Structures are given as structure tokens and as C-alpha cells.
XYZ file of N, CA and C in Angstrom:
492
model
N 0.844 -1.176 0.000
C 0.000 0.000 0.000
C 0.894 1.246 0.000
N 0.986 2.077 -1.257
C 1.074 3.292 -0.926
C 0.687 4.313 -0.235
N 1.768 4.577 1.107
C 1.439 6.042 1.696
C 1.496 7.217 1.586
N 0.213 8.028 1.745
C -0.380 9.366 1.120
C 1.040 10.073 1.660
N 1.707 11.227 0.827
C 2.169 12.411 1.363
C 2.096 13.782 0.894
N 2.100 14.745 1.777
C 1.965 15.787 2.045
C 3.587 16.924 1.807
N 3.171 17.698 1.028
C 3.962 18.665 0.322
C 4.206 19.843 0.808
N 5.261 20.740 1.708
C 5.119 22.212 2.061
C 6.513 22.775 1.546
N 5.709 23.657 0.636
C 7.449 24.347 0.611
C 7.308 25.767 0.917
N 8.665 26.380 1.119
C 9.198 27.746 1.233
C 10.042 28.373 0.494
N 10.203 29.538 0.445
C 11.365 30.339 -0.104
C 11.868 31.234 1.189
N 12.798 31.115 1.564
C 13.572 32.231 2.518
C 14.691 32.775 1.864
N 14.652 34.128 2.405
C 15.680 35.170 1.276
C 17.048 34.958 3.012
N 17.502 33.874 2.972
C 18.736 33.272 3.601
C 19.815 32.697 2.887
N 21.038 32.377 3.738
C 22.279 31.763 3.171
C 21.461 30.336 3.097
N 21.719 29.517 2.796
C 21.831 27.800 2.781
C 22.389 27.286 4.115
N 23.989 28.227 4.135
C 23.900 27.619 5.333
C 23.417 28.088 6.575
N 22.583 29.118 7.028
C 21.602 29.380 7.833
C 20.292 28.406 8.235
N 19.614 28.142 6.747
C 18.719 27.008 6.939
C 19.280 25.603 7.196
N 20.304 25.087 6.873
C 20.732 23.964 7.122
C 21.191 23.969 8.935
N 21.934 24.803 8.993
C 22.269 24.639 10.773
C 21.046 24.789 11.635
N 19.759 25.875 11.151
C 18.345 25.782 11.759
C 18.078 24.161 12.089
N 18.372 23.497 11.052
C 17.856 22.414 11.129
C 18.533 21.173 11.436
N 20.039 21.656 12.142
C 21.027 20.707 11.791
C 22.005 20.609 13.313
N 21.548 21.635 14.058
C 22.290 21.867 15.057
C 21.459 22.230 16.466
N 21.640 22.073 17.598
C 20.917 21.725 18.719
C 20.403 23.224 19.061
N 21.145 24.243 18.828
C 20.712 25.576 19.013
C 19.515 25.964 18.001
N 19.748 25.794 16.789
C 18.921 25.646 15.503
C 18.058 25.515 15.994
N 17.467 24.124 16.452
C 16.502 23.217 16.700
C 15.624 24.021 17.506
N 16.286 24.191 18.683
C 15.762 24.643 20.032
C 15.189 26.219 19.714
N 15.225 26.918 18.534
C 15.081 28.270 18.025
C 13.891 28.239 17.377
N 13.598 26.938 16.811
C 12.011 27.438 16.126
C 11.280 25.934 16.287
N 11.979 24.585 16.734
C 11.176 23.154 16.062
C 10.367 23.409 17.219
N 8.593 23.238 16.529
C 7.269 22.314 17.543
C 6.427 24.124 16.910
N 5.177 23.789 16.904
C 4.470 25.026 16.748
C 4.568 25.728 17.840
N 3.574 27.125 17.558
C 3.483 28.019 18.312
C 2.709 27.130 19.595
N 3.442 27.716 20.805
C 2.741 27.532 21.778
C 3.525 26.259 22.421
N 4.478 25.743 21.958
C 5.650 24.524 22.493
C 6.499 24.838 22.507
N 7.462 23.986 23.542
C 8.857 25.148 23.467
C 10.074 23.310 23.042
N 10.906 23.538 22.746
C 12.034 21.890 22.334
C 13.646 22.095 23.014
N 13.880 21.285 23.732
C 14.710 20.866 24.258
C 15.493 19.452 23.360
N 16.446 19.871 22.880
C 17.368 18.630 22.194
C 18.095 18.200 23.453
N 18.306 16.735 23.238
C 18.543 16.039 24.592
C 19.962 15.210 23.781
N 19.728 15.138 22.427
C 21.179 14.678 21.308
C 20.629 14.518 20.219
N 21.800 14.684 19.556
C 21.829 15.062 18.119
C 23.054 14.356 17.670
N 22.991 13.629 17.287
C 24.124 12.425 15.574
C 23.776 12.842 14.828
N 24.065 13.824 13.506
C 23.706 14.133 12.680
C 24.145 13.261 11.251
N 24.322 11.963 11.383
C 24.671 10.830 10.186
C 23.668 9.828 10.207
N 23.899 8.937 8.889
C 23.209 8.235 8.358
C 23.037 7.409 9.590
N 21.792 6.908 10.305
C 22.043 6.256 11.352
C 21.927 6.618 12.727
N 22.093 7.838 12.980
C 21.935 8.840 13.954
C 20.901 9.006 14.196
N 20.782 9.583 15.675
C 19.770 9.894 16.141
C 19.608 11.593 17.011
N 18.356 12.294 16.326
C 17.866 13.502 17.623
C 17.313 12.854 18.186
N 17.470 12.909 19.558
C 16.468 12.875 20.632
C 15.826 14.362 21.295
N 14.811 14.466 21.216
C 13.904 15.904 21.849
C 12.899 15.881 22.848
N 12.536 16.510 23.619
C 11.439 16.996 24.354
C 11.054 18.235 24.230
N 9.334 17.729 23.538
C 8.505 19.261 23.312
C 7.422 19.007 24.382
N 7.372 20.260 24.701
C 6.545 20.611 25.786
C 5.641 21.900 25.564
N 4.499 21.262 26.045
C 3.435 22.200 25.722
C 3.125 23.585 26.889
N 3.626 24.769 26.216
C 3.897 25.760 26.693
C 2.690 27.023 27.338
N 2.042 26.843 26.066
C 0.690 28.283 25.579
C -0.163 27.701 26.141
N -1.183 28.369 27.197
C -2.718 27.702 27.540
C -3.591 26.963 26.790
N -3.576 27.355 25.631
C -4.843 26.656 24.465
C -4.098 25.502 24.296
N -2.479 25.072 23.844
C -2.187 23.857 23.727
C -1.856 22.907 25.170
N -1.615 23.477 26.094
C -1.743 22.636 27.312
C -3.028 22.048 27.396
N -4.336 22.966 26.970
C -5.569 22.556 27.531
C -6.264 21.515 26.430
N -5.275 21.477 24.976
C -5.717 20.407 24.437
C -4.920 18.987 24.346
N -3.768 19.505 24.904
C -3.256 17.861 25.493
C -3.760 17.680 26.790
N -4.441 18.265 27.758
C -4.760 17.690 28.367
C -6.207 17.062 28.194
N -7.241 18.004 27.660
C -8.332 17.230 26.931
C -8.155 15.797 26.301
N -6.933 16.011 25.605
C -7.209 14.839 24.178
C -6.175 13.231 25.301
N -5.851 13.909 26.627
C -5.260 12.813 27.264
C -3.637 12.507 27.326
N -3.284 13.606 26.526
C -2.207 13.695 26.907
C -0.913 14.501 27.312
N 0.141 13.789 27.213
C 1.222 14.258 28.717
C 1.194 16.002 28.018
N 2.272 16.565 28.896
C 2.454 18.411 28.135
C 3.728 17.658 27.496
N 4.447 16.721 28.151
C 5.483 17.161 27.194
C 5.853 15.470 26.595
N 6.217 15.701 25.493
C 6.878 13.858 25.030
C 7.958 14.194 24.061
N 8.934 12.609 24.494
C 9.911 12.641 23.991
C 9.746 12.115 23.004
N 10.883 12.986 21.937
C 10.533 12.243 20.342
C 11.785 11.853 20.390
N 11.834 10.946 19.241
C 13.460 9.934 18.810
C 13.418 10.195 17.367
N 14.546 10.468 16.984
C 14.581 10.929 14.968
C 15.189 9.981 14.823
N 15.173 9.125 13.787
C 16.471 8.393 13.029
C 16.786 8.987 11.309
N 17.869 9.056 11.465
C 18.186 10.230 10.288
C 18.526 9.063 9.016
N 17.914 8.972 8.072
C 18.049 8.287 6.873
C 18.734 8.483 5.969
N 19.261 9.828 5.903
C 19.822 10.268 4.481
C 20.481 11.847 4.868
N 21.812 11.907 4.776
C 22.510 13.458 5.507
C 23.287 13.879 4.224
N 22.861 14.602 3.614
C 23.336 15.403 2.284
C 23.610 17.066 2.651
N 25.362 17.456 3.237
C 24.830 18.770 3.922
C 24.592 19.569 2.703
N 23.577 20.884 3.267
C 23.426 21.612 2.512
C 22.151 21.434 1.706
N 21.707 20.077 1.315
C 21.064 19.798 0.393
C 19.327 18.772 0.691
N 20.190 18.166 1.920
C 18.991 16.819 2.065
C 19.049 16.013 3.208
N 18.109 16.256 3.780
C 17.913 15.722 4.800
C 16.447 14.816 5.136
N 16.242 13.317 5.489
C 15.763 12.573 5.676
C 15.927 11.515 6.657
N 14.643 11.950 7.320
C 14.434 11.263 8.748
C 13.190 10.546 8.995
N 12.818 9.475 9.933
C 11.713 8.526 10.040
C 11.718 8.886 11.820
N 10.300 9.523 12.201
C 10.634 9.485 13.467
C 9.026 8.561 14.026
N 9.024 8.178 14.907
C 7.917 7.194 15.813
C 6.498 8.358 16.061
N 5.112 7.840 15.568
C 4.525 8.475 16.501
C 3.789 7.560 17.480
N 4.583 7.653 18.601
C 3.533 6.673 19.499
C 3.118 7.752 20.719
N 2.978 9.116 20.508
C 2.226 10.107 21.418
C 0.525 9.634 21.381
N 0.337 9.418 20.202
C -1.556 9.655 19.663
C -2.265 7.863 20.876
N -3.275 9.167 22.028
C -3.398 7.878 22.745
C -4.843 6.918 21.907
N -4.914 5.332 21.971
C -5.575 4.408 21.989
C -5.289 3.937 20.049
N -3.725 4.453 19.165
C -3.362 3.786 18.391
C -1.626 3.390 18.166
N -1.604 2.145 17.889
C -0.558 1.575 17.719
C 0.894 2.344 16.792
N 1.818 2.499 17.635
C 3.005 3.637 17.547
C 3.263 3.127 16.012
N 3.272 3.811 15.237
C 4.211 3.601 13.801
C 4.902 4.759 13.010
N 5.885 4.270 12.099
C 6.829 5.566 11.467
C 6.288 6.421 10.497
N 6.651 7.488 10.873
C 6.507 8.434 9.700
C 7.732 9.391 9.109
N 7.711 9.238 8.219
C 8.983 9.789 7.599
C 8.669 11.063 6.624
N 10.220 11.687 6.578
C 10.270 12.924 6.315
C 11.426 13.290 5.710
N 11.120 14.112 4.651
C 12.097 14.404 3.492
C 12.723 16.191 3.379
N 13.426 16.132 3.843
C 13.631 18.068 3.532
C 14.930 17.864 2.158
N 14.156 18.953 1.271
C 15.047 19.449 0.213
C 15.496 21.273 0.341
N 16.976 21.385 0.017
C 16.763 22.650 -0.158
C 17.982 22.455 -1.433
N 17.194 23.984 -1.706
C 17.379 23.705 -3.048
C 17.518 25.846 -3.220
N 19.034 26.196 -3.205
C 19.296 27.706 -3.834
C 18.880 28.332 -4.440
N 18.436 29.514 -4.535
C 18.128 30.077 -5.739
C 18.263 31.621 -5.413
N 17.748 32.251 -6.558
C 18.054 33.824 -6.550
C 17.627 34.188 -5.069
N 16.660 33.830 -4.789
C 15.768 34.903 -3.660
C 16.420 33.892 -2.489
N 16.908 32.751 -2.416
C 17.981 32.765 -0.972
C 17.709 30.943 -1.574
N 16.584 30.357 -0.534
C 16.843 28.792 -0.547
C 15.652 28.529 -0.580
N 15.215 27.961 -1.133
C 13.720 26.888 -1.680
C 14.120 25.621 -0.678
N 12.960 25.125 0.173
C 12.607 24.390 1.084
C 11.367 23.455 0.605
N 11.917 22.471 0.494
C 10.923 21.267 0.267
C 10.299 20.487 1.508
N 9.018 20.480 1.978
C 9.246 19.221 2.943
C 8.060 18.475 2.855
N 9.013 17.185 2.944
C 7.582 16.000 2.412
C 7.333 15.020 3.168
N 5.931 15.023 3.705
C 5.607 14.229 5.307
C 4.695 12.652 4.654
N 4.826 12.001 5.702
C 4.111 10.469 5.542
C 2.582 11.683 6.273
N 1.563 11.486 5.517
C 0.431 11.192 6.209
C 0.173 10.779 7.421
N -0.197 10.795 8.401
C -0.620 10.149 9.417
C -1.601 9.164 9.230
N -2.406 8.804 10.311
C -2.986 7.470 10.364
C -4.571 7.647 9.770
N -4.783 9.296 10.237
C -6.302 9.165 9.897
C -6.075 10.787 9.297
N -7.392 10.986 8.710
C -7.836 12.447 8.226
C -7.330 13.844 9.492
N -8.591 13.380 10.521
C -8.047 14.457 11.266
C -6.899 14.900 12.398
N -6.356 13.306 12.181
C -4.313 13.194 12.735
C -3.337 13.962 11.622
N -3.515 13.906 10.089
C -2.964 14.426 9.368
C -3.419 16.028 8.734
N -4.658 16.362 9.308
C -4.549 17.653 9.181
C -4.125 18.293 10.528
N -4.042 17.869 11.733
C -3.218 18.352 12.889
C -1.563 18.056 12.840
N -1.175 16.973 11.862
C 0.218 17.223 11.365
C 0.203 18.515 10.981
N -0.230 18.764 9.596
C -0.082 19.409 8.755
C -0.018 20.999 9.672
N -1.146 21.357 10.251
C -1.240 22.468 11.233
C -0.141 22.497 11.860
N 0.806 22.073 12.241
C 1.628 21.821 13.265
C 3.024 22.347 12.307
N 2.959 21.541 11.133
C 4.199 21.837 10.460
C 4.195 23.290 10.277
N 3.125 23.619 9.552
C 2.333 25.323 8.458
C 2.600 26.235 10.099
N 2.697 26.013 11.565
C 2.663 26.166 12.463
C 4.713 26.645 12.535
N 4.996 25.857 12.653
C 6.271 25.860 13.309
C 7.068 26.346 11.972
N 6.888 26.012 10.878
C 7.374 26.676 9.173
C 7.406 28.355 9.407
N 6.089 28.786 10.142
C 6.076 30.236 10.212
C 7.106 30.661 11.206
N 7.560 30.180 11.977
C 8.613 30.512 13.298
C 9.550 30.501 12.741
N 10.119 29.323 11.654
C 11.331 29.533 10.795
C 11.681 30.323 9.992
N 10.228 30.736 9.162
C 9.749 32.021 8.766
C 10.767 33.183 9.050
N 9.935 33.180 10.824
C 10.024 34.757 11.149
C 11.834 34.883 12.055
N 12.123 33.567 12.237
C 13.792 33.847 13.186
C 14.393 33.571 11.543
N 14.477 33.217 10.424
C 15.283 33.633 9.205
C 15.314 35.125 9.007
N 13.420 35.940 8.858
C 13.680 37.622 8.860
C 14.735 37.825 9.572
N 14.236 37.524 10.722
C 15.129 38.365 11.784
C 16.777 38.327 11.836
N 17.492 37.181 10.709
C 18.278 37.313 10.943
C 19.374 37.853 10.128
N 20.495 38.618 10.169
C 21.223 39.352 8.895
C 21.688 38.101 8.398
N 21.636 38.256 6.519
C 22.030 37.826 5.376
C 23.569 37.626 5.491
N 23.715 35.992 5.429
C 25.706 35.781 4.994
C 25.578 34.913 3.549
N 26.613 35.716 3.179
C 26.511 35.987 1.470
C 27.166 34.104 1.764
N 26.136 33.552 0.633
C 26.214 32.341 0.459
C 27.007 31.409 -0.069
N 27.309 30.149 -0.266
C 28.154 29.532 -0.852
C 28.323 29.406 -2.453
């Protein structure tokens, strides 16, 4: 059976290597990963084929505390990355566990980032496994379109290094 995936891209007027260390380095991480209203703690980072992030996001903002606690669960859970594919600069691919979602059976979902240069800075590809059901994969999706805007807005904010 083919699994459905889901397409988001960006353009940020950044170096390459700005977006790559966002996404590549424990400070990075801890600067924009989990939507608004969570805050991420990297606990380790292997950044090779084989490697693993380990993280804790924790639910920060009232409205998302009050819907993990509604929907049953913890504020904060640890995630585990296993990194599939380390192309610096260029590609990055990872399969991480979701076994947060309570009363279904933990399975992988994987994830593809492309970036890809261009005039206006770096084109950002990112391509998600679907989740399990309709309204698990449009609360992915919210979550990504969520935390994409934070990367968004700490790239504005940050001065331009003339690129590779």
C-alpha cells in the first residue's frame, strides 16, 4: 500500500547555510522546532546516516496545554529521529515514531527536507508520511504550516551571509 504524502514548501531570502544549521544543530533546533505555543529541548543530536535527535517538546501556551490535556495527553513527550539520508546543505531525511496519539498503535513516519538555492535565498521542500487518519494528518499538517512560520520569522530576523 502506498502512503499518502503531504507537500510544504518555502522560499527564505537566507544563506543555505543558515537554513541547514536551523535544522542541523541543537541551538537551531531549540530556536524554532514544535508550533506556536511549544517550546524543544534537544537532549542529542548524531547528525549521520544512522543517527539519532532525541527531543522533548513541551506544551507551553494555555490553548495547547488545555488540548493535550483534553485529548489525554502528557504536556510534554519525547521524540526519537532516526536520520536516513545526511546530504549537507542539500537533504535531509528522517523517520521518526509516533507513538504520542493515545488508543493507536506507535508507527513511522517519515520525512524528506530538500533545499534547493536560488536567486531569492533557498527553496525548502518538505515532504511528510500522512498520518494514520484524516483528522491526525490535518493536525500534522497544522503543526508543520505552524512551526514553518517561526522559521519564517527567526530567518527575517536574521542578517544575510553571502552564500556559498
Amino acid at each position: 500500500m502506498t502512503k499518502r504524502m503531504i507537500t510544504l514548501e518555502r522560499t527564505f531570502e537566507a544563506s543555505i547555510e543558515d537554513v541547514w544549521a536551523l535544522w542541523t544543530t541543537k541551538e537551531g533546533l531549540e530556536s524554532w522546532w514544535g508550533p506556536v505555543g511549544f517550546s524543544t529541548t534537544v537532549r542529542q543530536i548524531d547528525l549521520r546516516v544512522g543517527g539519532e535527535l532525541r527531543y522533548a517538546m513541551t506544551a507551553t501556551a494555555p490553548a495547547q496545554v488545555d488540548f493535550m490535556k483534553k485529548a489525554g495527553m502528557p504536556l510534554t513527550t519525547e521524540q526519537r529521529v532516526r536520520y536516513r539520508a545526511v546530504d549537507p546543505y542539500r537533504r535531509l531525511a528522517y523517520t521518526s515514531l509516533a507513538d504520542f496519539i493515545p488508543g493507536v498503535t506507535p508507527y513511522d513516519v517519515a520525512t524528506l527536507v530538500e533545499l534547493h538555492p536560488n536567486a531569492q535565498g533557498v527553496r525548502m521542500v518538505v515532504t511528510i508520511d500522512a498520518m494514520h487518519d484524516e483528522p491526525w494528518t490535518q493536525r500534522a499538517v497544522a503543526g508543520w504550516e505552524s512551526q514553518l512560520g517561526r522559521l519564517i520569522k527567526l530567518l527575517a530576523e536574521r542578517p544575510r551571509v553571502t552564500g556559498r
